[in-house]
């Protein structure tokens, strides 16, 4: 019997910024608001647990007795994010250049995935009236521009840091035996040490939601043989293993409290390659049926949100699965734009205009359209660090900034990757033109300067926007999302955004 839980469950996201704050730009506001992240209810087999992962049955039984017959709105699950100092003495310049190179590989993979869309969605389980919460950290300490979520996997639960990614679906961990794996911090997951681990069989309908390896094994015993999978992210990033079911436990905001979700579909990866910077695996939050967000939807509803603290912050903020909070709904600057072009993985939005210095730029509407082959369009993505616009748009945007920047800031020629860059030596708060995105439904997203200009050192400041290599897909990355509460409302098919003080949530 599904248990209705009225109280809010909070997941802690620890965001560690990969880069030093880009202080010193006029529109920068290091204390600008950032909101927490909440995720939607999705799994019927959910239990309150203590730190040891044991079910707190007595508490749930008491709550069940006091609940009315009708289900109440879903409480939310919240995560904290905090910043860590960059690892190994890496400079801001090195971190951004590495992130841009990794982004290029990722974007190419996303384009190929958009051109070969997956089959229809797997039916989620019935929702419970509650929220789920876990711990998330930035990948700065491991040299990554991504955000990491602390997840405790198995029985007994063991801690793993997984990359939080709205641009992919599959949840997976490196598993033993690990035949070909990248270096991660801490031991890999051992399925033989968990009493709750269970392989999905090749005859399970969910097995059809993942691509098999290049040389797939024949499914001779549908009820017994495992379900092999292959999932790729780019030329150097992929995971191969067996699809399985396991218990995932996440920390709550209450002292010593946690939440266990049973029967989560994930990939037990025995061969994994790529640029995952020490993480144990990846937690997919895309629109596909196997993503963590989709699997939780039946428990926590159709809404999740997050708030990425600015890249110079060393304090915590939150991620939430579940209903939107009252403070966010009352925010005077909360804006929504409809998701465009329904897809199996990506969250598309429809850009109409780009404003630089308050003036609309002359960019053809075709630049923002999704092509018949799946290329093009604009997505919102937490796994890509910088923001990227299709090359025709990027050239116009770049030139607009060059034309409008003060001539007192000398242009730096031939700076690697980032362009334009300026010499702002001796200028504490250089002035930059404003940047806004106007969506097809009239919504406008105004960005603070620290979301699109990065100060790499005391003398160099660069536009943190690039053109997409080959794919034509535009991407609003996590750097441009910092200091905003991002709401993914899949019930009303819309994206919400509001400036918030994430560190104060």
CSV table of C-alpha atoms in Angstrom, one decimal:
chain,number,residue,atom,x,y,z
A,1,UNK,CA,0.0,0.0,0.0
A,2,UNK,CA,1.4,3.3,-1.0
A,3,UNK,CA,2.3,5.5,2.0
A,4,UNK,CA,1.5,9.2,1.9
A,5,UNK,CA,4.3,11.3,3.4
A,6,UNK,CA,3.4,14.9,4.2
A,7,UNK,CA,6.6,16.3,5.4
A,8,UNK,CA,9.3,17.6,3.0
A,9,UNK,CA,12.3,15.5,2.3
A,10,UNK,CA,15.4,17.5,1.5
A,11,UNK,CA,18.3,16.3,-0.7
A,12,UNK,CA,21.6,18.1,-0.1
A,13,UNK,CA,23.5,19.3,-3.1
A,14,UNK,CA,27.1,20.3,-2.4
A,15,UNK,CA,28.2,22.6,-5.3
A,16,UNK,CA,31.9,23.0,-5.6
A,17,UNK,CA,32.8,25.6,-8.2
A,18,UNK,CA,35.4,24.6,-10.7
A,19,UNK,CA,36.3,28.2,-11.2
A,20,UNK,CA,37.1,31.2,-9.2
A,21,UNK,CA,34.4,33.9,-9.1
A,22,UNK,CA,34.5,36.3,-12.0
A,23,UNK,CA,34.3,39.2,-9.7
A,24,UNK,CA,35.0,42.6,-11.1
A,25,UNK,CA,32.5,42.8,-14.0
A,26,UNK,CA,29.9,45.5,-13.6
A,27,UNK,CA,26.9,43.2,-13.9
A,28,UNK,CA,28.5,40.7,-11.6
A,29,UNK,CA,26.8,40.2,-8.3
A,30,UNK,CA,28.5,37.6,-6.2
A,31,UNK,CA,25.6,37.6,-3.8
A,32,UNK,CA,22.9,37.4,-6.4
A,33,UNK,CA,20.0,35.0,-5.6
A,34,UNK,CA,20.2,31.3,-6.3
A,35,UNK,CA,17.4,28.9,-5.7
A,36,UNK,CA,17.4,25.3,-4.6
A,37,UNK,CA,16.7,22.2,-6.8
A,38,UNK,CA,13.7,20.0,-6.3
A,39,UNK,CA,12.9,16.8,-8.1
A,40,UNK,CA,9.5,15.1,-8.9
A,41,UNK,CA,8.0,12.0,-7.1
A,42,UNK,CA,8.4,8.8,-9.0
A,43,UNK,CA,8.8,5.5,-7.1
A,44,UNK,CA,6.3,3.6,-5.1
A,45,UNK,CA,9.0,1.7,-3.1
A,46,UNK,CA,10.3,4.6,-1.1
A,47,UNK,CA,11.4,4.4,2.5
A,48,UNK,CA,12.6,6.8,5.2
A,49,UNK,CA,15.9,5.5,6.5
A,50,UNK,CA,18.5,6.4,9.0
A,51,UNK,CA,22.1,6.7,8.2
A,52,UNK,CA,22.4,3.0,8.1
A,53,UNK,CA,19.8,2.7,5.4
A,54,UNK,CA,17.2,0.9,7.6
A,55,UNK,CA,13.5,1.5,7.1
A,56,UNK,CA,11.9,3.8,9.7
A,57,UNK,CA,8.6,1.9,9.5
A,58,UNK,CA,7.2,3.3,12.7
A,59,UNK,CA,7.3,6.9,11.6
A,60,UNK,CA,5.6,6.0,8.3
A,61,UNK,CA,2.9,4.0,10.0
A,62,UNK,CA,2.1,7.0,12.3
A,63,UNK,CA,1.9,9.3,9.3
A,64,UNK,CA,-0.3,6.9,7.4
A,65,UNK,CA,-2.8,6.8,10.2
A,66,UNK,CA,-3.0,10.6,10.3
A,67,UNK,CA,-3.3,11.2,6.6
A,68,UNK,CA,-6.7,12.1,5.1
A,69,UNK,CA,-8.1,9.9,2.3
A,70,UNK,CA,-7.2,12.3,-0.4
A,71,UNK,CA,-3.6,12.7,-1.4
A,72,UNK,CA,-2.0,16.0,-0.5
A,73,UNK,CA,0.4,17.9,-2.7
A,74,UNK,CA,3.9,16.3,-3.0
A,75,UNK,CA,6.4,17.5,-0.5
A,76,UNK,CA,9.8,18.1,-2.1
A,77,UNK,CA,13.2,16.5,-2.1
A,78,UNK,CA,16.1,19.0,-1.7
A,79,UNK,CA,19.8,18.8,-2.3
A,80,UNK,CA,22.6,21.1,-1.1
A,81,UNK,CA,25.4,22.4,-3.4
A,82,UNK,CA,28.6,24.0,-2.2
A,83,UNK,CA,31.9,25.1,-3.8
A,84,UNK,CA,35.3,23.5,-3.4
A,85,UNK,CA,38.6,25.0,-4.4
A,86,UNK,CA,40.0,23.9,-7.7
A,87,UNK,CA,42.2,20.8,-7.5
A,88,UNK,CA,45.9,20.6,-8.1
A,89,UNK,CA,46.5,24.3,-8.3
A,90,UNK,CA,44.7,24.6,-11.6
A,91,UNK,CA,44.1,28.1,-12.8
A,92,UNK,CA,40.7,29.6,-13.9
A,93,UNK,CA,42.0,29.7,-17.5
A,94,UNK,CA,43.1,26.0,-17.5
A,95,UNK,CA,39.7,25.0,-16.0
A,96,UNK,CA,37.7,26.8,-18.6
A,97,UNK,CA,39.7,25.7,-21.5
A,98,UNK,CA,39.5,22.1,-20.4
A,99,UNK,CA,35.7,22.5,-19.9
A,100,UNK,CA,35.4,23.9,-23.4
A,101,UNK,CA,37.3,21.0,-24.9
A,102,UNK,CA,35.1,18.5,-23.1
A,103,UNK,CA,32.0,20.4,-24.0
A,104,UNK,CA,32.9,20.0,-27.7
A,105,UNK,CA,33.0,16.2,-27.4
A,106,UNK,CA,29.8,16.2,-25.5
A,107,UNK,CA,27.9,18.4,-28.0
A,108,UNK,CA,28.9,16.2,-30.9
A,109,UNK,CA,27.5,13.2,-29.0
A,110,UNK,CA,24.3,15.1,-28.2
A,111,UNK,CA,23.8,15.9,-31.8
A,112,UNK,CA,24.1,12.3,-32.8
A,113,UNK,CA,21.7,11.2,-30.1
A,114,UNK,CA,19.2,13.8,-31.2
A,115,UNK,CA,19.4,12.5,-34.7
A,116,UNK,CA,18.6,8.9,-33.5
A,117,UNK,CA,15.8,9.3,-31.0
A,118,UNK,CA,15.0,6.4,-28.7
A,119,UNK,CA,11.7,4.4,-28.6
A,120,UNK,CA,8.6,5.5,-26.6
A,121,UNK,CA,8.6,6.0,-22.9
A,122,UNK,CA,8.2,3.3,-20.3
A,123,UNK,CA,5.2,3.8,-18.1
A,124,UNK,CA,6.2,5.2,-14.6
A,125,UNK,CA,4.8,3.9,-11.4
A,126,UNK,CA,2.0,5.6,-9.4
A,127,UNK,CA,3.0,8.7,-7.6
A,128,UNK,CA,3.2,9.0,-3.8
A,129,UNK,CA,2.6,12.3,-2.1
A,130,UNK,CA,6.1,13.2,-1.0
A,131,UNK,CA,9.5,14.5,-2.1
A,132,UNK,CA,13.0,13.0,-2.4
A,133,UNK,CA,16.3,14.7,-1.4
A,134,UNK,CA,20.0,13.8,-1.9
A,135,UNK,CA,23.4,15.5,-1.6
A,136,UNK,CA,25.0,17.1,-4.6
A,137,UNK,CA,28.5,18.7,-5.0
A,138,UNK,CA,30.3,20.5,-7.7
A,139,UNK,CA,33.0,18.6,-9.4
A,140,UNK,CA,35.6,21.3,-8.8
A,141,UNK,CA,37.7,19.2,-6.4
A,142,UNK,CA,38.0,16.5,-9.1
A,143,UNK,CA,38.7,19.1,-11.9
A,144,UNK,CA,35.2,19.0,-13.4
A,145,UNK,CA,32.8,21.8,-14.4
A,146,UNK,CA,29.8,19.5,-13.6
A,147,UNK,CA,27.8,19.1,-10.4
A,148,UNK,CA,28.1,15.9,-8.4
A,149,UNK,CA,25.3,14.3,-6.3
A,150,UNK,CA,26.0,12.1,-3.3
A,151,UNK,CA,24.1,8.9,-3.6
A,152,UNK,CA,24.2,5.9,-1.4
A,153,UNK,CA,23.7,2.7,-3.4
A,154,UNK,CA,22.9,-0.8,-2.4
A,155,UNK,CA,22.2,-2.7,0.9
A,156,UNK,CA,24.0,-1.8,3.0
A,157,UNK,CA,24.2,1.6,1.3
A,158,UNK,CA,27.6,2.8,0.1
A,159,UNK,CA,28.4,6.4,-0.9
A,160,UNK,CA,29.2,7.4,-4.5
A,161,UNK,CA,29.5,10.7,-6.2
A,162,UNK,CA,27.5,10.8,-9.5
A,163,UNK,CA,27.5,13.6,-12.1
A,164,UNK,CA,24.1,15.3,-12.3
A,165,UNK,CA,23.1,15.6,-16.0
A,166,UNK,CA,19.9,16.9,-17.5
A,167,UNK,CA,21.2,16.0,-21.0
A,168,UNK,CA,21.2,12.2,-20.6
A,169,UNK,CA,18.9,9.5,-19.3
A,170,UNK,CA,20.8,6.5,-18.1
A,171,UNK,CA,21.9,6.2,-14.4
A,172,UNK,CA,25.1,4.2,-14.1
A,173,UNK,CA,28.0,3.4,-11.9
A,174,UNK,CA,31.4,1.8,-12.5
A,175,UNK,CA,31.0,-1.8,-11.3
A,176,UNK,CA,33.3,-4.7,-10.4
A,177,UNK,CA,34.6,-6.6,-12.1
A,178,UNK,CA,35.8,-3.5,-13.9
A,179,UNK,CA,37.5,-4.7,-17.1
A,180,UNK,CA,38.2,-1.2,-18.6
A,181,UNK,CA,37.4,1.7,-16.3
A,182,UNK,CA,38.5,5.3,-15.7
A,183,UNK,CA,40.1,6.4,-12.5
A,184,UNK,CA,37.5,7.4,-9.9
A,185,UNK,CA,37.7,8.6,-6.3
A,186,UNK,CA,37.0,5.7,-4.0
A,187,UNK,CA,36.1,2.1,-4.8
A,188,UNK,CA,33.8,1.0,-7.6
A,189,UNK,CA,30.4,-0.4,-6.8
A,190,UNK,CA,30.5,-4.2,-6.0
A,191,UNK,CA,27.1,-5.8,-6.8
A,192,UNK,CA,28.0,-8.9,-4.9
A,193,UNK,CA,28.3,-6.9,-1.7
A,194,UNK,CA,24.7,-5.7,-2.0
A,195,UNK,CA,21.7,-7.8,-1.0
A,196,UNK,CA,19.3,-5.6,-3.0
A,197,UNK,CA,21.1,-5.8,-6.3
A,198,UNK,CA,19.2,-7.6,-9.1
A,199,UNK,CA,20.0,-7.8,-12.8
A,200,UNK,CA,17.3,-7.0,-15.3
A,201,UNK,CA,16.8,-9.8,-17.8
A,202,UNK,CA,17.0,-9.5,-21.5
A,203,UNK,CA,13.3,-10.3,-21.7
A,204,UNK,CA,12.3,-7.4,-19.5
A,205,UNK,CA,10.5,-4.6,-21.5
A,206,UNK,CA,12.9,-2.0,-20.0
A,207,UNK,CA,15.8,-3.8,-21.7
A,208,UNK,CA,14.4,-2.4,-25.0
A,209,UNK,CA,15.0,1.2,-23.8
A,210,UNK,CA,18.8,0.9,-24.0
A,211,UNK,CA,21.0,0.2,-27.0
A,212,UNK,CA,22.9,-3.1,-26.9
A,213,UNK,CA,26.7,-3.4,-27.4
A,214,UNK,CA,28.0,-3.4,-30.9
A,215,UNK,CA,28.1,-7.2,-30.8
A,216,UNK,CA,25.0,-8.0,-28.8
A,217,UNK,CA,24.5,-11.3,-27.1
A,218,UNK,CA,21.5,-13.4,-28.2
A,219,UNK,CA,18.7,-13.4,-25.6
A,220,UNK,CA,18.3,-17.2,-25.4
A,221,UNK,CA,16.7,-17.2,-22.0
A,222,UNK,CA,14.5,-14.1,-21.7
A,223,UNK,CA,13.7,-14.7,-18.0
A,224,UNK,CA,17.3,-15.4,-16.9
A,225,UNK,CA,19.9,-13.9,-19.2
A,226,UNK,CA,21.1,-10.3,-18.2
A,227,UNK,CA,20.3,-7.2,-20.3
A,228,UNK,CA,23.6,-5.8,-21.7
A,229,UNK,CA,23.7,-2.1,-22.6
A,230,UNK,CA,25.9,0.4,-24.4
A,231,UNK,CA,25.6,4.2,-23.8
A,232,UNK,CA,27.8,6.8,-25.4
A,233,UNK,CA,28.4,10.5,-24.7
A,234,UNK,CA,31.2,11.3,-27.2
A,235,UNK,CA,34.2,9.9,-29.0
A,236,UNK,CA,36.0,9.3,-25.7
A,237,UNK,CA,33.0,8.8,-23.3
A,238,UNK,CA,30.9,5.7,-23.1
A,239,UNK,CA,29.7,3.0,-20.7
A,240,UNK,CA,29.0,-0.7,-21.3
A,241,UNK,CA,27.6,-3.2,-18.8
A,242,UNK,CA,24.4,-4.8,-17.6
A,243,UNK,CA,21.1,-3.1,-16.8
A,244,UNK,CA,20.1,-3.8,-13.2
A,245,UNK,CA,17.8,-2.8,-10.3
A,246,UNK,CA,19.1,-1.4,-7.0
A,247,UNK,CA,18.2,0.7,-4.0
A,248,UNK,CA,19.4,4.3,-4.0
A,249,UNK,CA,19.5,6.2,-0.7
A,250,UNK,CA,19.9,10.0,-0.5
A,251,UNK,CA,20.4,12.3,2.4
A,252,UNK,CA,17.7,14.6,3.7
A,253,UNK,CA,17.9,18.0,5.2
A,254,UNK,CA,16.8,16.7,8.6
A,255,UNK,CA,19.6,15.6,11.0
A,256,UNK,CA,20.6,12.0,10.3
A,257,UNK,CA,17.6,11.4,8.0
A,258,UNK,CA,17.8,9.9,4.5
A,259,UNK,CA,15.4,8.4,1.9
A,260,UNK,CA,15.7,5.1,0.2
A,261,UNK,CA,14.2,4.5,-3.2
A,262,UNK,CA,14.0,0.8,-4.2
A,263,UNK,CA,14.1,-0.7,-7.6
A,264,UNK,CA,15.9,2.1,-9.5
A,265,UNK,CA,17.0,1.0,-12.9
A,266,UNK,CA,20.7,1.7,-13.5
A,267,UNK,CA,23.6,0.5,-15.5
A,268,UNK,CA,26.3,-1.6,-13.8
A,269,UNK,CA,29.2,-0.5,-16.0
A,270,UNK,CA,32.1,-3.0,-16.5
A,271,UNK,CA,33.7,-1.0,-19.3
A,272,UNK,CA,33.7,2.7,-19.1
A,273,UNK,CA,35.7,5.4,-20.8
A,274,UNK,CA,35.7,9.1,-20.9
A,275,UNK,CA,36.1,12.5,-19.3
A,276,UNK,CA,34.2,11.9,-16.0
A,277,UNK,CA,36.9,13.4,-13.7
A,278,UNK,CA,36.9,11.0,-10.8
A,279,UNK,CA,33.1,10.6,-10.5
A,280,UNK,CA,31.7,7.1,-9.8
A,281,UNK,CA,29.2,7.4,-12.6
A,282,UNK,CA,26.3,9.5,-13.9
A,283,UNK,CA,22.8,10.3,-12.7
A,284,UNK,CA,20.6,11.1,-15.7
A,285,UNK,CA,17.9,13.7,-15.3
A,286,UNK,CA,16.7,13.8,-19.0
A,287,UNK,CA,13.2,13.3,-20.3
A,288,UNK,CA,13.7,9.6,-21.1
A,289,UNK,CA,12.0,6.8,-19.1
A,290,UNK,CA,15.2,5.5,-17.5
A,291,UNK,CA,16.4,8.8,-16.0
A,292,UNK,CA,16.4,9.3,-12.3
A,293,UNK,CA,13.9,12.1,-12.6
A,294,UNK,CA,11.5,10.0,-14.7
A,295,UNK,CA,11.7,7.0,-12.4
A,296,UNK,CA,11.0,9.3,-9.4
A,297,UNK,CA,8.0,11.0,-11.1
A,298,UNK,CA,5.4,8.6,-9.8
A,299,UNK,CA,6.5,9.4,-6.2
A,300,UNK,CA,7.4,13.1,-6.4
A,301,UNK,CA,5.3,14.3,-9.3
A,302,UNK,CA,6.2,16.0,-12.5
A,303,UNK,CA,8.4,18.9,-11.3
A,304,UNK,CA,12.0,19.1,-10.3
A,305,UNK,CA,14.2,22.1,-10.0
A,306,UNK,CA,17.7,23.1,-9.1
A,307,UNK,CA,19.7,26.2,-8.3
A,308,UNK,CA,23.4,26.4,-9.2
A,309,UNK,CA,25.4,28.6,-6.8
A,310,UNK,CA,27.7,31.0,-8.6
A,311,UNK,CA,31.1,29.6,-9.7
A,312,UNK,CA,32.9,31.5,-6.9
A,313,UNK,CA,30.7,30.4,-4.0
A,314,UNK,CA,31.8,28.2,-1.2
A,315,UNK,CA,28.4,27.7,0.5
A,316,UNK,CA,25.6,25.3,-0.1
A,317,UNK,CA,22.4,25.5,-2.1
A,318,UNK,CA,19.7,23.0,-3.0
A,319,UNK,CA,18.2,20.6,-5.6
A,320,UNK,CA,14.6,19.5,-5.2
A,321,UNK,CA,12.4,16.8,-6.6
A,322,UNK,CA,8.7,17.6,-6.0
A,323,UNK,CA,6.3,20.5,-5.8
A,324,UNK,CA,7.4,24.1,-6.2
A,325,UNK,CA,7.8,26.0,-2.9
A,326,UNK,CA,5.7,29.0,-2.0
A,327,UNK,CA,8.6,31.5,-2.1
A,328,UNK,CA,9.5,30.5,-5.6
A,329,UNK,CA,5.9,30.8,-6.8
A,330,UNK,CA,5.6,34.2,-5.3
A,331,UNK,CA,8.9,35.4,-6.8
A,332,UNK,CA,8.1,38.6,-8.8
A,333,UNK,CA,10.7,37.7,-11.5
A,334,UNK,CA,9.7,34.0,-11.9
A,335,UNK,CA,9.2,33.5,-15.6
A,336,UNK,CA,8.2,30.4,-17.7
A,337,UNK,CA,8.7,29.4,-21.3
A,338,UNK,CA,7.2,26.3,-22.9
A,339,UNK,CA,9.4,23.3,-23.7
A,340,UNK,CA,9.6,23.0,-27.5
A,341,UNK,CA,9.9,19.9,-29.8
A,342,UNK,CA,9.1,17.1,-27.4
A,343,UNK,CA,12.1,14.7,-27.2
A,344,UNK,CA,13.1,11.5,-25.5
A,345,UNK,CA,16.1,13.0,-23.7
A,346,UNK,CA,16.7,16.7,-24.2
A,347,UNK,CA,14.8,19.7,-22.8
A,348,UNK,CA,14.3,22.0,-25.8
A,349,UNK,CA,13.3,25.7,-25.6
A,350,UNK,CA,12.4,27.9,-28.6
A,351,UNK,CA,14.5,31.1,-28.9
A,352,UNK,CA,13.1,33.9,-30.9
A,353,UNK,CA,15.6,36.8,-30.4
A,354,UNK,CA,18.9,37.5,-28.7
A,355,UNK,CA,19.3,41.0,-27.2
A,356,UNK,CA,22.8,42.5,-26.7
A,357,UNK,CA,22.8,45.9,-25.0
A,358,UNK,CA,19.0,45.8,-25.2
A,359,UNK,CA,18.9,45.6,-29.0
A,360,UNK,CA,17.6,42.6,-31.0
A,361,UNK,CA,20.2,41.0,-33.2
A,362,UNK,CA,19.7,40.1,-36.9
A,363,UNK,CA,19.7,36.3,-36.6
A,364,UNK,CA,17.5,34.2,-39.0
A,365,UNK,CA,14.7,32.3,-37.3
A,366,UNK,CA,15.9,29.2,-39.1
A,367,UNK,CA,19.0,29.2,-37.0
A,368,UNK,CA,16.9,28.2,-33.9
A,369,UNK,CA,14.8,25.5,-35.6
A,370,UNK,CA,15.1,21.8,-35.2
A,371,UNK,CA,15.9,20.1,-38.5
A,372,UNK,CA,14.2,16.9,-39.7
A,373,UNK,CA,17.3,14.9,-38.9
A,374,UNK,CA,17.1,16.1,-35.3
A,375,UNK,CA,19.9,18.6,-35.4
A,376,UNK,CA,19.6,22.2,-34.4
A,377,UNK,CA,17.2,23.7,-31.8
A,378,UNK,CA,18.2,24.9,-28.3
A,379,UNK,CA,18.4,22.8,-25.1
A,380,UNK,CA,18.9,23.5,-21.4
A,381,UNK,CA,21.7,21.3,-20.0
A,382,UNK,CA,23.3,21.0,-16.6
A,383,UNK,CA,26.1,18.7,-17.9
A,384,UNK,CA,27.6,21.3,-20.4
A,385,UNK,CA,29.7,24.0,-18.7
A,386,UNK,CA,29.6,26.9,-21.1
A,387,UNK,CA,26.8,28.1,-23.4
A,388,UNK,CA,26.9,27.4,-27.1
A,389,UNK,CA,25.0,28.9,-30.0
A,390,UNK,CA,24.7,27.6,-33.5
A,391,UNK,CA,27.6,29.1,-35.5
A,392,UNK,CA,25.5,31.6,-37.5
A,393,UNK,CA,24.0,33.0,-34.3
A,394,UNK,CA,27.3,32.9,-32.4
A,395,UNK,CA,29.1,35.0,-35.1
A,396,UNK,CA,26.4,37.7,-34.8
A,397,UNK,CA,26.4,37.6,-31.0
A,398,UNK,CA,30.2,37.8,-30.9
A,399,UNK,CA,30.3,40.7,-33.2
A,400,UNK,CA,27.6,42.5,-31.3
A,401,UNK,CA,29.7,42.4,-28.1
A,402,UNK,CA,32.8,43.5,-30.1
A,403,UNK,CA,30.9,46.5,-31.5
A,404,UNK,CA,29.4,47.5,-28.2
A,405,UNK,CA,32.3,47.0,-25.8
A,406,UNK,CA,34.2,50.1,-24.5
A,407,UNK,CA,37.3,50.8,-26.5
A,408,UNK,CA,39.1,51.4,-23.2
A,409,UNK,CA,39.3,47.6,-22.9
A,410,UNK,CA,41.9,46.4,-25.6
A,411,UNK,CA,40.8,43.3,-27.5
A,412,UNK,CA,43.1,40.3,-27.0
A,413,UNK,CA,43.9,38.6,-30.3
A,414,UNK,CA,44.3,34.8,-30.7
A,415,UNK,CA,43.3,33.8,-27.2
A,416,UNK,CA,42.7,30.1,-27.2
A,417,UNK,CA,39.1,29.0,-27.6
A,418,UNK,CA,37.3,31.9,-25.9
A,419,UNK,CA,36.5,34.9,-28.1
A,420,UNK,CA,36.3,37.8,-27.7
A,421,UNK,CA,38.6,38.4,-24.7
A,422,UNK,CA,39.7,41.8,-23.3
A,423,UNK,CA,42.5,43.3,-21.3
A,424,UNK,CA,40.9,44.8,-18.2
A,425,UNK,CA,44.0,45.2,-16.2
A,426,UNK,CA,43.5,47.7,-13.4
A,427,UNK,CA,39.7,47.8,-13.9
A,428,UNK,CA,37.9,46.6,-10.8
A,429,UNK,CA,34.4,46.4,-12.4
A,430,UNK,CA,34.5,46.6,-16.2
A,431,UNK,CA,31.2,47.5,-17.9
A,432,UNK,CA,29.7,45.0,-20.4
A,433,UNK,CA,26.6,45.1,-22.6
A,434,UNK,CA,23.6,43.3,-21.3
A,435,UNK,CA,22.6,39.9,-22.7
A,436,UNK,CA,19.0,38.6,-22.9
A,437,UNK,CA,17.2,35.7,-24.6
A,438,UNK,CA,13.7,36.2,-25.9
A,439,UNK,CA,11.6,33.1,-26.3
A,440,UNK,CA,8.9,32.4,-28.9
A,441,UNK,CA,6.1,32.7,-26.3
A,442,UNK,CA,7.3,36.1,-25.1
A,443,UNK,CA,9.3,35.1,-22.0
A,444,UNK,CA,12.6,37.0,-21.5
A,445,UNK,CA,15.6,35.7,-19.7
A,446,UNK,CA,17.9,38.5,-18.6
A,447,UNK,CA,21.4,37.4,-17.4
A,448,UNK,CA,23.8,39.0,-15.0
A,449,UNK,CA,27.2,39.7,-16.4
A,450,UNK,CA,28.9,36.9,-14.4
A,451,UNK,CA,26.8,34.4,-16.3
A,452,UNK,CA,28.2,35.3,-19.7
A,453,UNK,CA,31.6,36.9,-19.0
A,454,UNK,CA,34.4,35.2,-17.1
A,455,UNK,CA,37.4,37.0,-15.6
A,456,UNK,CA,40.2,34.5,-16.0
A,457,UNK,CA,42.7,36.5,-14.0
A,458,UNK,CA,43.3,40.1,-13.0
A,459,UNK,CA,43.8,41.3,-16.6
A,460,UNK,CA,41.8,38.9,-18.9
A,461,UNK,CA,38.0,38.8,-19.3
A,462,UNK,CA,36.3,36.7,-21.9
A,463,UNK,CA,32.8,36.1,-23.3
A,464,UNK,CA,31.8,32.6,-21.9
A,465,UNK,CA,29.9,31.7,-25.0
A,466,UNK,CA,31.1,29.7,-28.0
A,467,UNK,CA,29.8,28.4,-31.3
A,468,UNK,CA,28.7,24.8,-31.6
A,469,UNK,CA,31.1,22.6,-33.5
A,470,UNK,CA,29.3,21.0,-36.5
A,471,UNK,CA,26.0,20.0,-34.8
A,472,UNK,CA,24.1,23.3,-35.1
A,473,UNK,CA,22.6,22.6,-31.6
A,474,UNK,CA,22.5,25.5,-29.2
A,475,UNK,CA,23.0,24.8,-25.5
A,476,UNK,CA,22.4,26.9,-22.4
A,477,UNK,CA,25.0,25.4,-20.1
A,478,UNK,CA,25.4,25.4,-16.3
A,479,UNK,CA,27.6,28.5,-16.3
A,480,UNK,CA,24.8,30.6,-17.7
A,481,UNK,CA,22.3,29.0,-15.3
A,482,UNK,CA,24.2,29.9,-12.2
A,483,UNK,CA,22.3,32.1,-9.7
A,484,UNK,CA,18.9,31.1,-11.1
A,485,UNK,CA,16.3,28.7,-9.7
A,486,UNK,CA,15.6,26.4,-12.7
A,487,UNK,CA,12.2,24.7,-12.7
A,488,UNK,CA,11.4,21.7,-14.9
A,489,UNK,CA,7.6,21.5,-14.9
A,490,UNK,CA,6.8,18.4,-17.0
A,491,UNK,CA,3.1,18.5,-16.1
A,492,UNK,CA,2.6,21.9,-17.8
A,493,UNK,CA,5.5,21.3,-20.2
A,494,UNK,CA,7.5,24.4,-19.3
A,495,UNK,CA,10.8,25.7,-18.0
A,496,UNK,CA,10.8,28.2,-15.1
A,497,UNK,CA,13.6,30.5,-14.1
A,498,UNK,CA,14.0,33.1,-11.4
A,499,UNK,CA,17.1,34.9,-10.0
A,500,UNK,CA,17.6,33.7,-6.4
A,501,UNK,CA,20.2,33.7,-3.7
A,502,UNK,CA,21.0,30.0,-3.9
A,503,UNK,CA,23.5,30.1,-1.1
A,504,UNK,CA,20.8,31.4,1.3
A,505,UNK,CA,18.2,28.8,0.6
